[in-house]
Amino acid sequence: MRFLGTNKKNSLEKSGGFDESTLATLGDAELVEKYRAGAEKAFTVLVQRHTGAVYSFVARYVGGGSEAEDIVQNVFVKVWKHLGRFDIQRNFRTWIFTIAKNTALDWLKKKKAITFSELHTHDDTTLFEETLAADEPLPSDVFDTSRSQEELSTALSTLSADYRAVVLLRLDSQLTFREIAEALGKPLNTVKSHYRRAVGLLDQQLSRTK
Amino acid sequence: MTTPRISVTNTNQLTPPAGLVQRILQRIEIEKMRQAIRRSLMFWVSVTCLATAGLATAGLLFFQEAASSGFSTYVSQVWALANNNPALVFNHWQDIVTSIGEALPVVGLVGIAVAIGFTFWSFDKVIGFSRKWRAV
């Protein structure tokens, strides 16, 4: 039985015979396979690769603060714990964002800090559907760089958790709609619908602050 | 209906705080330690339970052996004799001690001593790993 302090692998063994620069050229699925084969540095490379995107998503999702860092740490601990059961055929990135979104949502629920837009219900219907403009603004208009991060954070916080997740995964994390649908476990058309409505709401919100 | 793929270049990803990757990896090392401690704790708790059951069994066997060998009867007779005629017991103490030694359920005694030692040792391990668990 392995007890504490008996892990005496040297650096080369920890990387499975590969150095970190070589591991960095591998794809996510290959890194997972290498990690399962005993190359512990492969997981380090995965963390380095995805920390930025996960942090950015979580920080915007929960509204910033030091809590974002704690949540990101929890996300990667969960990723590490469940890496043995991860299906290599799946997209690793969408899987990690699924965990990130669920972890952040759990945190929000604990803090009772979820804001639900009065305009939307949970069954994808909207009370004001008819009043939405036929031509929703392009996200590039909404996310004008002349706007401060604070304006953006405030506007994002007015969205429901579901809408916020879709917008951030699309615009901040640069996932495709299909990947977002996979990450959130929702139908593709629902994701697209949420996205359009969310952008419209953001535009309304940001227009008030101009 | 397809949604056009919109190329967005205006949103900037937030930069994580410096050292976040290292803190994540340290946190995972701590989780590894916690898992190892948890495994060890579960193992030694199981061993302690088995050792306690073994101690009870050894105690039972000792008393059974003591009864079947006549040891307990002999000791009670010597005790009664010592109360009635202490001088007799004192004069023949060597013979009495030899007789007690011959009747002693040695196997049962050794068994109970080993069981007590093993139970205390495994319980000490449980205490040690519990302390480590609280410290991590």
CSV table of C-alpha atoms in Angstrom, one decimal:
chain,number,residue,atom,x,y,z
A,1,MET,CA,0.0,0.0,0.0
A,2,ARG,CA,1.3,3.4,-0.9
A,3,PHE,CA,1.4,5.8,2.0
A,4,LEU,CA,2.5,9.4,2.2
A,5,GLY,CA,6.0,10.4,1.1
A,6,THR,CA,6.6,7.3,-0.9
A,7,ASN,CA,6.2,9.0,-4.3
A,8,LYS,CA,9.8,9.1,-5.3
A,9,LYS,CA,9.4,9.6,-9.1
A,10,ASN,CA,12.1,11.7,-10.6
A,11,SER,CA,11.4,14.6,-13.0
A,12,LEU,CA,11.7,12.4,-16.1
A,13,GLU,CA,9.4,9.8,-14.8
A,14,LYS,CA,6.8,12.4,-13.8
A,15,SER,CA,6.8,13.6,-17.4
A,16,GLY,CA,6.5,10.1,-18.8
A,17,GLY,CA,9.8,10.4,-20.6
A,18,PHE,CA,8.7,13.7,-22.4
A,19,ASP,CA,9.9,17.1,-21.4
A,20,GLU,CA,7.3,19.9,-20.9
A,21,SER,CA,8.0,21.6,-24.2
A,22,THR,CA,7.2,18.4,-26.0
A,23,LEU,CA,4.1,17.8,-23.9
A,24,ALA,CA,2.9,21.3,-24.7
A,25,THR,CA,2.7,20.4,-28.4
A,26,LEU,CA,0.2,17.6,-27.7
A,27,GLY,CA,-3.6,18.0,-27.9
A,28,ASP,CA,-5.8,17.8,-24.9
A,29,ALA,CA,-6.9,14.2,-25.5
A,30,GLU,CA,-3.3,13.1,-25.9
A,31,LEU,CA,-2.3,14.8,-22.7
A,32,VAL,CA,-5.1,13.1,-20.8
A,33,GLU,CA,-3.8,9.7,-22.2
A,34,LYS,CA,-0.3,10.6,-21.2
A,35,TYR,CA,-1.4,11.6,-17.7
A,36,ARG,CA,-3.3,8.3,-17.3
A,37,ALA,CA,-0.1,6.5,-18.3
A,38,GLY,CA,1.8,8.2,-15.5
A,39,ALA,CA,3.1,11.4,-17.0
A,40,GLU,CA,2.1,13.8,-14.2
A,41,LYS,CA,3.5,16.8,-16.0
A,42,ALA,CA,0.8,16.3,-18.7
A,43,PHE,CA,-1.8,17.5,-16.2
A,44,THR,CA,0.4,20.6,-15.4
A,45,VAL,CA,0.4,21.4,-19.2
A,46,LEU,CA,-3.4,21.1,-19.2
A,47,VAL,CA,-3.7,23.4,-16.3
A,48,GLN,CA,-1.4,26.0,-17.9
A,49,ARG,CA,-3.3,25.8,-21.1
A,50,HIS,CA,-6.8,26.3,-19.8
A,51,THR,CA,-6.4,28.4,-16.6
A,52,GLY,CA,-6.7,31.7,-18.4
A,53,ALA,CA,-9.9,30.9,-20.2
A,54,VAL,CA,-11.5,29.3,-17.2
A,55,TYR,CA,-10.6,32.1,-14.9
A,56,SER,CA,-11.9,34.7,-17.4
A,57,PHE,CA,-15.2,32.9,-17.7
A,58,VAL,CA,-15.6,32.3,-14.0
A,59,ALA,CA,-14.6,35.8,-13.0
A,60,ARG,CA,-17.2,37.3,-15.3
A,61,TYR,CA,-19.8,34.7,-14.4
A,62,VAL,CA,-19.6,35.4,-10.7
A,63,GLY,CA,-18.9,39.1,-11.0
A,64,GLY,CA,-15.2,39.1,-10.2
A,65,GLY,CA,-13.6,39.2,-6.8
A,66,SER,CA,-11.2,36.9,-5.0
A,67,GLU,CA,-13.9,34.2,-5.0
A,68,ALA,CA,-13.2,33.6,-8.7
A,69,GLU,CA,-9.7,32.3,-7.9
A,70,ASP,CA,-11.1,29.9,-5.3
A,71,ILE,CA,-13.7,28.7,-7.7
A,72,VAL,CA,-11.1,28.1,-10.4
A,73,GLN,CA,-9.0,26.1,-8.0
A,74,ASN,CA,-12.1,24.0,-7.1
A,75,VAL,CA,-12.7,23.5,-10.9
A,76,PHE,CA,-9.3,22.1,-11.5
A,77,VAL,CA,-9.4,19.9,-8.4
A,78,LYS,CA,-12.7,18.4,-9.8
A,79,VAL,CA,-11.1,18.0,-13.2
A,80,TRP,CA,-8.1,16.1,-11.6
A,81,LYS,CA,-10.4,13.9,-9.5
A,82,HIS,CA,-12.5,12.9,-12.5
A,83,LEU,CA,-9.8,12.8,-15.2
A,84,GLY,CA,-9.7,9.0,-14.9
A,85,ARG,CA,-13.3,8.8,-16.0
A,86,PHE,CA,-13.1,11.4,-18.8
A,87,ASP,CA,-14.2,10.0,-22.2
A,88,ILE,CA,-11.3,10.7,-24.6
A,89,GLN,CA,-13.8,11.0,-27.5
A,90,ARG,CA,-15.3,14.1,-25.9
A,91,ASN,CA,-14.0,17.6,-26.3
A,92,PHE,CA,-11.9,18.3,-23.2
A,93,ARG,CA,-12.5,22.0,-23.4
A,94,THR,CA,-16.2,21.8,-23.3
A,95,TRP,CA,-15.9,19.3,-20.4
A,96,ILE,CA,-13.8,21.7,-18.4
A,97,PHE,CA,-16.3,24.5,-19.0
A,98,THR,CA,-19.1,22.3,-18.0
A,99,ILE,CA,-17.4,21.8,-14.6
A,100,ALA,CA,-16.5,25.5,-14.4
A,101,LYS,CA,-20.1,26.6,-15.1
A,102,ASN,CA,-21.6,24.1,-12.6
A,103,THR,CA,-19.0,25.0,-9.9
A,104,ALA,CA,-19.6,28.7,-10.4
A,105,LEU,CA,-23.4,28.2,-10.3
A,106,ASP,CA,-23.1,26.2,-7.1
A,107,TRP,CA,-21.2,29.0,-5.6
A,108,LEU,CA,-23.8,31.6,-6.7
A,109,LYS,CA,-26.5,29.4,-5.2
A,110,LYS,CA,-24.7,29.2,-1.9
A,111,LYS,CA,-24.3,33.0,-1.9
A,112,LYS,CA,-27.9,33.4,-3.0
A,113,ALA,CA,-26.5,35.9,-5.5
A,114,ILE,CA,-28.2,34.7,-8.6
A,115,THR,CA,-30.1,37.4,-10.4
A,116,PHE,CA,-32.9,36.5,-12.6
A,117,SER,CA,-34.0,38.8,-15.3
A,118,GLU,CA,-37.6,39.8,-15.1
A,119,LEU,CA,-37.9,39.4,-18.8
A,120,HIS,CA,-37.2,35.7,-18.9
A,121,THR,CA,-38.6,32.6,-17.5
A,122,HIS,CA,-36.8,29.2,-17.3
A,123,ASP,CA,-38.8,27.6,-20.1
A,124,ASP,CA,-37.3,29.7,-22.8
A,125,THR,CA,-40.3,31.9,-23.2
A,126,THR,CA,-40.1,35.6,-22.9
A,127,LEU,CA,-42.8,38.0,-21.9
A,128,PHE,CA,-41.5,40.6,-24.2
A,129,GLU,CA,-40.6,38.6,-27.2
A,130,GLU,CA,-42.6,40.8,-29.5
A,131,THR,CA,-40.8,43.9,-28.4
A,132,LEU,CA,-37.4,42.7,-29.2
A,133,ALA,CA,-35.9,44.3,-32.3
A,134,ALA,CA,-35.8,42.0,-35.4
A,135,ASP,CA,-32.2,42.9,-36.0
A,136,GLU,CA,-30.3,42.2,-32.8
A,137,PRO,CA,-27.1,44.1,-32.5
A,138,LEU,CA,-23.9,42.3,-33.4
A,139,PRO,CA,-21.8,41.4,-30.3
A,140,SER,CA,-19.0,43.6,-31.7
A,141,ASP,CA,-21.3,46.6,-31.2
A,142,VAL,CA,-22.3,45.4,-27.7
A,143,PHE,CA,-18.8,44.7,-26.6
A,144,ASP,CA,-17.3,47.9,-27.8
A,145,THR,CA,-13.8,48.3,-26.4
A,146,SER,CA,-14.7,51.8,-25.4
A,147,ARG,CA,-16.8,50.4,-22.7
A,148,SER,CA,-15.2,49.7,-19.3
A,149,GLN,CA,-15.0,46.3,-17.8
A,150,GLU,CA,-17.1,47.6,-15.0
A,151,GLU,CA,-19.9,48.6,-17.4
A,152,LEU,CA,-19.7,45.2,-19.0
A,153,SER,CA,-19.7,43.3,-15.6
A,154,THR,CA,-22.7,45.3,-14.4
A,155,ALA,CA,-24.6,44.6,-17.6
A,156,LEU,CA,-23.7,40.9,-17.4
A,157,SER,CA,-24.8,40.6,-13.8
A,158,THR,CA,-28.4,41.6,-15.0
A,159,LEU,CA,-28.6,38.5,-17.1
A,160,SER,CA,-29.9,35.2,-15.8
A,161,ALA,CA,-27.3,32.6,-15.0
A,162,ASP,CA,-28.1,30.6,-18.1
A,163,TYR,CA,-27.9,33.6,-20.5
A,164,ARG,CA,-24.7,34.8,-18.9
A,165,ALA,CA,-23.1,31.4,-19.3
A,166,VAL,CA,-24.0,31.3,-23.0
A,167,VAL,CA,-22.7,34.8,-23.7
A,168,LEU,CA,-19.5,34.3,-21.8
A,169,LEU,CA,-18.7,30.9,-23.4
A,170,ARG,CA,-19.3,32.4,-26.8
A,171,LEU,CA,-17.7,35.7,-26.6
A,172,ASP,CA,-15.1,35.3,-23.8
A,173,SER,CA,-14.1,31.7,-24.2
A,174,GLN,CA,-14.7,31.6,-28.0
A,175,LEU,CA,-16.5,28.3,-28.0
A,176,THR,CA,-18.7,27.4,-30.9
A,177,PHE,CA,-22.5,27.1,-30.4
A,178,ARG,CA,-22.2,23.3,-30.7
A,179,GLU,CA,-19.5,23.3,-28.0
A,180,ILE,CA,-21.6,25.5,-25.8
A,181,ALA,CA,-24.5,23.2,-26.2
A,182,GLU,CA,-22.3,20.2,-25.2
A,183,ALA,CA,-20.9,22.1,-22.3
A,184,LEU,CA,-24.2,23.2,-20.9
A,185,GLY,CA,-26.1,20.1,-21.8
A,186,LYS,CA,-28.7,22.1,-23.8
A,187,PRO,CA,-30.1,21.7,-27.3
A,188,LEU,CA,-28.2,23.7,-30.0
A,189,ASN,CA,-31.2,25.8,-30.9
A,190,THR,CA,-31.8,26.7,-27.3
A,191,VAL,CA,-28.3,27.9,-27.0
A,192,LYS,CA,-28.6,30.1,-30.1
A,193,SER,CA,-31.9,31.5,-28.9
A,194,HIS,CA,-30.4,32.3,-25.5
A,195,TYR,CA,-27.5,33.9,-27.1
A,196,ARG,CA,-29.6,36.2,-29.4
A,197,ARG,CA,-31.8,37.2,-26.5
A,198,ALA,CA,-28.8,37.8,-24.2
A,199,VAL,CA,-27.1,40.0,-26.7
A,200,GLY,CA,-30.3,42.0,-27.1
A,201,LEU,CA,-30.7,42.4,-23.4
A,202,LEU,CA,-27.1,43.5,-23.0
A,203,ASP,CA,-27.5,46.1,-25.7
A,204,GLN,CA,-30.5,47.5,-23.9
A,205,GLN,CA,-28.7,47.5,-20.6
A,206,LEU,CA,-25.6,49.1,-22.1
A,207,SER,CA,-27.6,51.7,-24.0
A,208,ARG,CA,-29.0,53.0,-20.7
A,209,THR,CA,-25.5,53.6,-19.5
A,210,LYS,CA,-24.4,55.6,-22.5
B,1,MET,CA,-32.0,28.3,-39.7
B,2,THR,CA,-28.3,29.0,-39.1
B,3,THR,CA,-26.7,31.6,-36.9
B,4,PRO,CA,-23.9,33.3,-38.7
B,5,ARG,CA,-20.6,32.7,-37.1
B,6,ILE,CA,-19.7,36.2,-35.8
B,7,SER,CA,-16.0,37.0,-35.5
B,8,VAL,CA,-15.5,38.9,-32.3
B,9,THR,CA,-12.3,40.6,-31.6
B,10,ASN,CA,-13.3,43.2,-29.1
B,11,THR,CA,-13.7,41.2,-25.9
B,12,ASN,CA,-10.6,40.8,-23.9
B,13,GLN,CA,-10.2,37.7,-21.7
B,14,LEU,CA,-9.5,38.7,-18.1
B,15,THR,CA,-5.9,38.0,-17.1
B,16,PRO,CA,-5.7,35.6,-14.2
B,17,PRO,CA,-3.8,36.7,-11.1
B,18,ALA,CA,-0.1,36.0,-11.0
B,19,GLY,CA,0.8,32.6,-9.7
B,20,LEU,CA,-2.7,31.1,-10.1
B,21,VAL,CA,-1.4,28.0,-12.0
B,22,GLN,CA,1.1,27.3,-9.1
B,23,ARG,CA,-1.7,27.7,-6.5
B,24,ILE,CA,-3.9,25.3,-8.5
B,25,LEU,CA,-1.1,22.7,-8.6
B,26,GLN,CA,-0.4,23.1,-4.9
B,27,ARG,CA,-4.0,22.7,-4.1
B,28,ILE,CA,-4.0,19.4,-6.1
B,29,GLU,CA,-0.9,18.2,-4.2
B,30,ILE,CA,-2.8,18.8,-1.0
B,31,GLU,CA,-5.8,16.9,-2.4
B,32,LYS,CA,-3.4,14.0,-3.2
B,33,MET,CA,-2.2,14.0,0.4
B,34,ARG,CA,-5.7,14.1,1.7
B,35,GLN,CA,-6.7,11.1,-0.5
B,36,ALA,CA,-3.6,9.2,0.7
B,37,ILE,CA,-4.3,10.0,4.3
B,38,ARG,CA,-8.0,9.0,3.9
B,39,ARG,CA,-7.0,5.7,2.4
B,40,SER,CA,-4.5,5.0,5.2
B,41,LEU,CA,-7.1,6.0,7.8
B,42,MET,CA,-9.7,3.7,6.4
B,43,PHE,CA,-7.2,0.9,6.3
B,44,TRP,CA,-6.2,1.3,9.9
B,45,VAL,CA,-9.8,1.8,11.1
B,46,SER,CA,-10.6,-1.5,9.5
B,47,VAL,CA,-7.5,-3.1,11.1
B,48,THR,CA,-8.5,-1.7,14.5
B,49,CYS,CA,-12.0,-3.1,14.2
B,50,LEU,CA,-10.5,-6.5,13.3
B,51,ALA,CA,-8.0,-6.3,16.1
B,52,THR,CA,-10.7,-5.5,18.6
B,53,ALA,CA,-12.7,-8.5,17.4
B,54,GLY,CA,-9.5,-10.5,17.7
B,55,LEU,CA,-9.0,-9.3,21.3
B,56,ALA,CA,-12.5,-10.4,22.3
B,57,THR,CA,-11.9,-13.8,20.7
B,58,ALA,CA,-8.5,-14.1,22.4
B,59,GLY,CA,-10.0,-13.2,25.7
B,60,LEU,CA,-12.8,-15.8,25.3
B,61,LEU,CA,-10.3,-18.5,24.3
B,62,PHE,CA,-8.1,-17.6,27.3
B,63,PHE,CA,-10.9,-18.1,29.7
B,64,GLN,CA,-12.0,-21.3,28.0
B,65,GLU,CA,-8.5,-22.7,28.2
B,66,ALA,CA,-8.1,-21.6,31.8
B,67,ALA,CA,-11.3,-23.4,32.7
B,68,SER,CA,-10.5,-26.6,30.8
B,69,SER,CA,-6.9,-26.8,32.1
B,70,GLY,CA,-8.1,-26.5,35.7
B,71,PHE,CA,-6.0,-23.4,36.2
B,72,SER,CA,-8.8,-21.2,37.6
B,73,THR,CA,-9.9,-24.0,39.9
B,74,TYR,CA,-6.3,-24.6,41.1
B,75,VAL,CA,-5.7,-20.9,41.8
B,76,SER,CA,-9.0,-20.5,43.7
B,77,GLN,CA,-8.0,-23.6,45.9
B,78,VAL,CA,-4.5,-22.1,46.6
B,79,TRP,CA,-6.2,-18.8,47.5
B,80,ALA,CA,-8.6,-20.5,49.9
B,81,LEU,CA,-5.6,-22.5,51.4
B,82,ALA,CA,-3.6,-19.2,51.8
B,83,ASN,CA,-6.5,-17.7,53.7
B,84,ASN,CA,-6.9,-20.7,56.0
B,85,ASN,CA,-3.3,-21.8,56.4
B,86,PRO,CA,-0.8,-19.1,55.1
B,87,ALA,CA,2.1,-20.9,56.7
B,88,LEU,CA,1.6,-24.0,54.6
B,89,VAL,CA,1.4,-22.0,51.4
B,90,PHE,CA,4.6,-20.1,52.4
B,91,ASN,CA,6.5,-23.2,53.2
B,92,HIS,CA,5.6,-24.8,49.8
B,93,TRP,CA,5.6,-21.7,47.7
B,94,GLN,CA,8.1,-23.2,45.1
B,95,ASP,CA,5.9,-26.2,44.5
B,96,ILE,CA,2.8,-24.1,44.3
B,97,VAL,CA,4.4,-21.7,41.8
B,98,THR,CA,5.7,-24.6,39.7
B,99,SER,CA,2.2,-26.1,39.7
B,100,ILE,CA,0.5,-22.8,38.7
B,101,GLY,CA,3.1,-22.4,35.9
B,102,GLU,CA,2.3,-25.9,34.6
B,103,ALA,CA,-1.5,-25.3,34.6
B,104,LEU,CA,-1.1,-21.8,33.1
B,105,PRO,CA,-3.0,-21.5,29.8
B,106,VAL,CA,0.2,-20.2,28.0
B,107,VAL,CA,-1.2,-20.2,24.6
B,108,GLY,CA,-4.2,-18.2,25.6
B,109,LEU,CA,-2.0,-15.7,27.6
B,110,VAL,CA,0.3,-15.2,24.6
B,111,GLY,CA,-2.7,-14.8,22.3
B,112,ILE,CA,-4.3,-12.2,24.5
B,113,ALA,CA,-1.1,-10.3,24.9
B,114,VAL,CA,-0.5,-10.2,21.2
B,115,ALA,CA,-4.1,-9.1,20.6
B,116,ILE,CA,-3.9,-6.3,23.2
B,117,GLY,CA,-0.6,-5.1,21.7
B,118,PHE,CA,-1.9,-5.2,18.1
B,119,THR,CA,-5.1,-3.4,19.1
B,120,PHE,CA,-3.3,-0.6,20.8
B,121,TRP,CA,-0.8,-0.3,17.9
B,122,SER,CA,-3.5,-0.1,15.3
B,123,PHE,CA,-5.5,2.4,17.4
B,124,ASP,CA,-2.3,4.5,17.7
B,125,LYS,CA,-2.1,4.5,13.9
B,126,VAL,CA,-5.7,5.7,13.6
B,127,ILE,CA,-5.0,8.5,16.0
B,128,GLY,CA,-1.8,9.5,14.1
B,129,PHE,CA,-3.6,9.6,10.7
B,130,SER,CA,-6.6,11.4,12.2
B,131,ARG,CA,-4.2,14.1,13.3
B,132,LYS,CA,-2.6,14.3,9.9
B,133,TRP,CA,-6.1,14.6,8.3
B,134,ARG,CA,-6.9,17.5,10.5
B,135,ALA,CA,-3.6,19.2,9.8
B,136,VAL,CA,-3.9,19.0,6.0
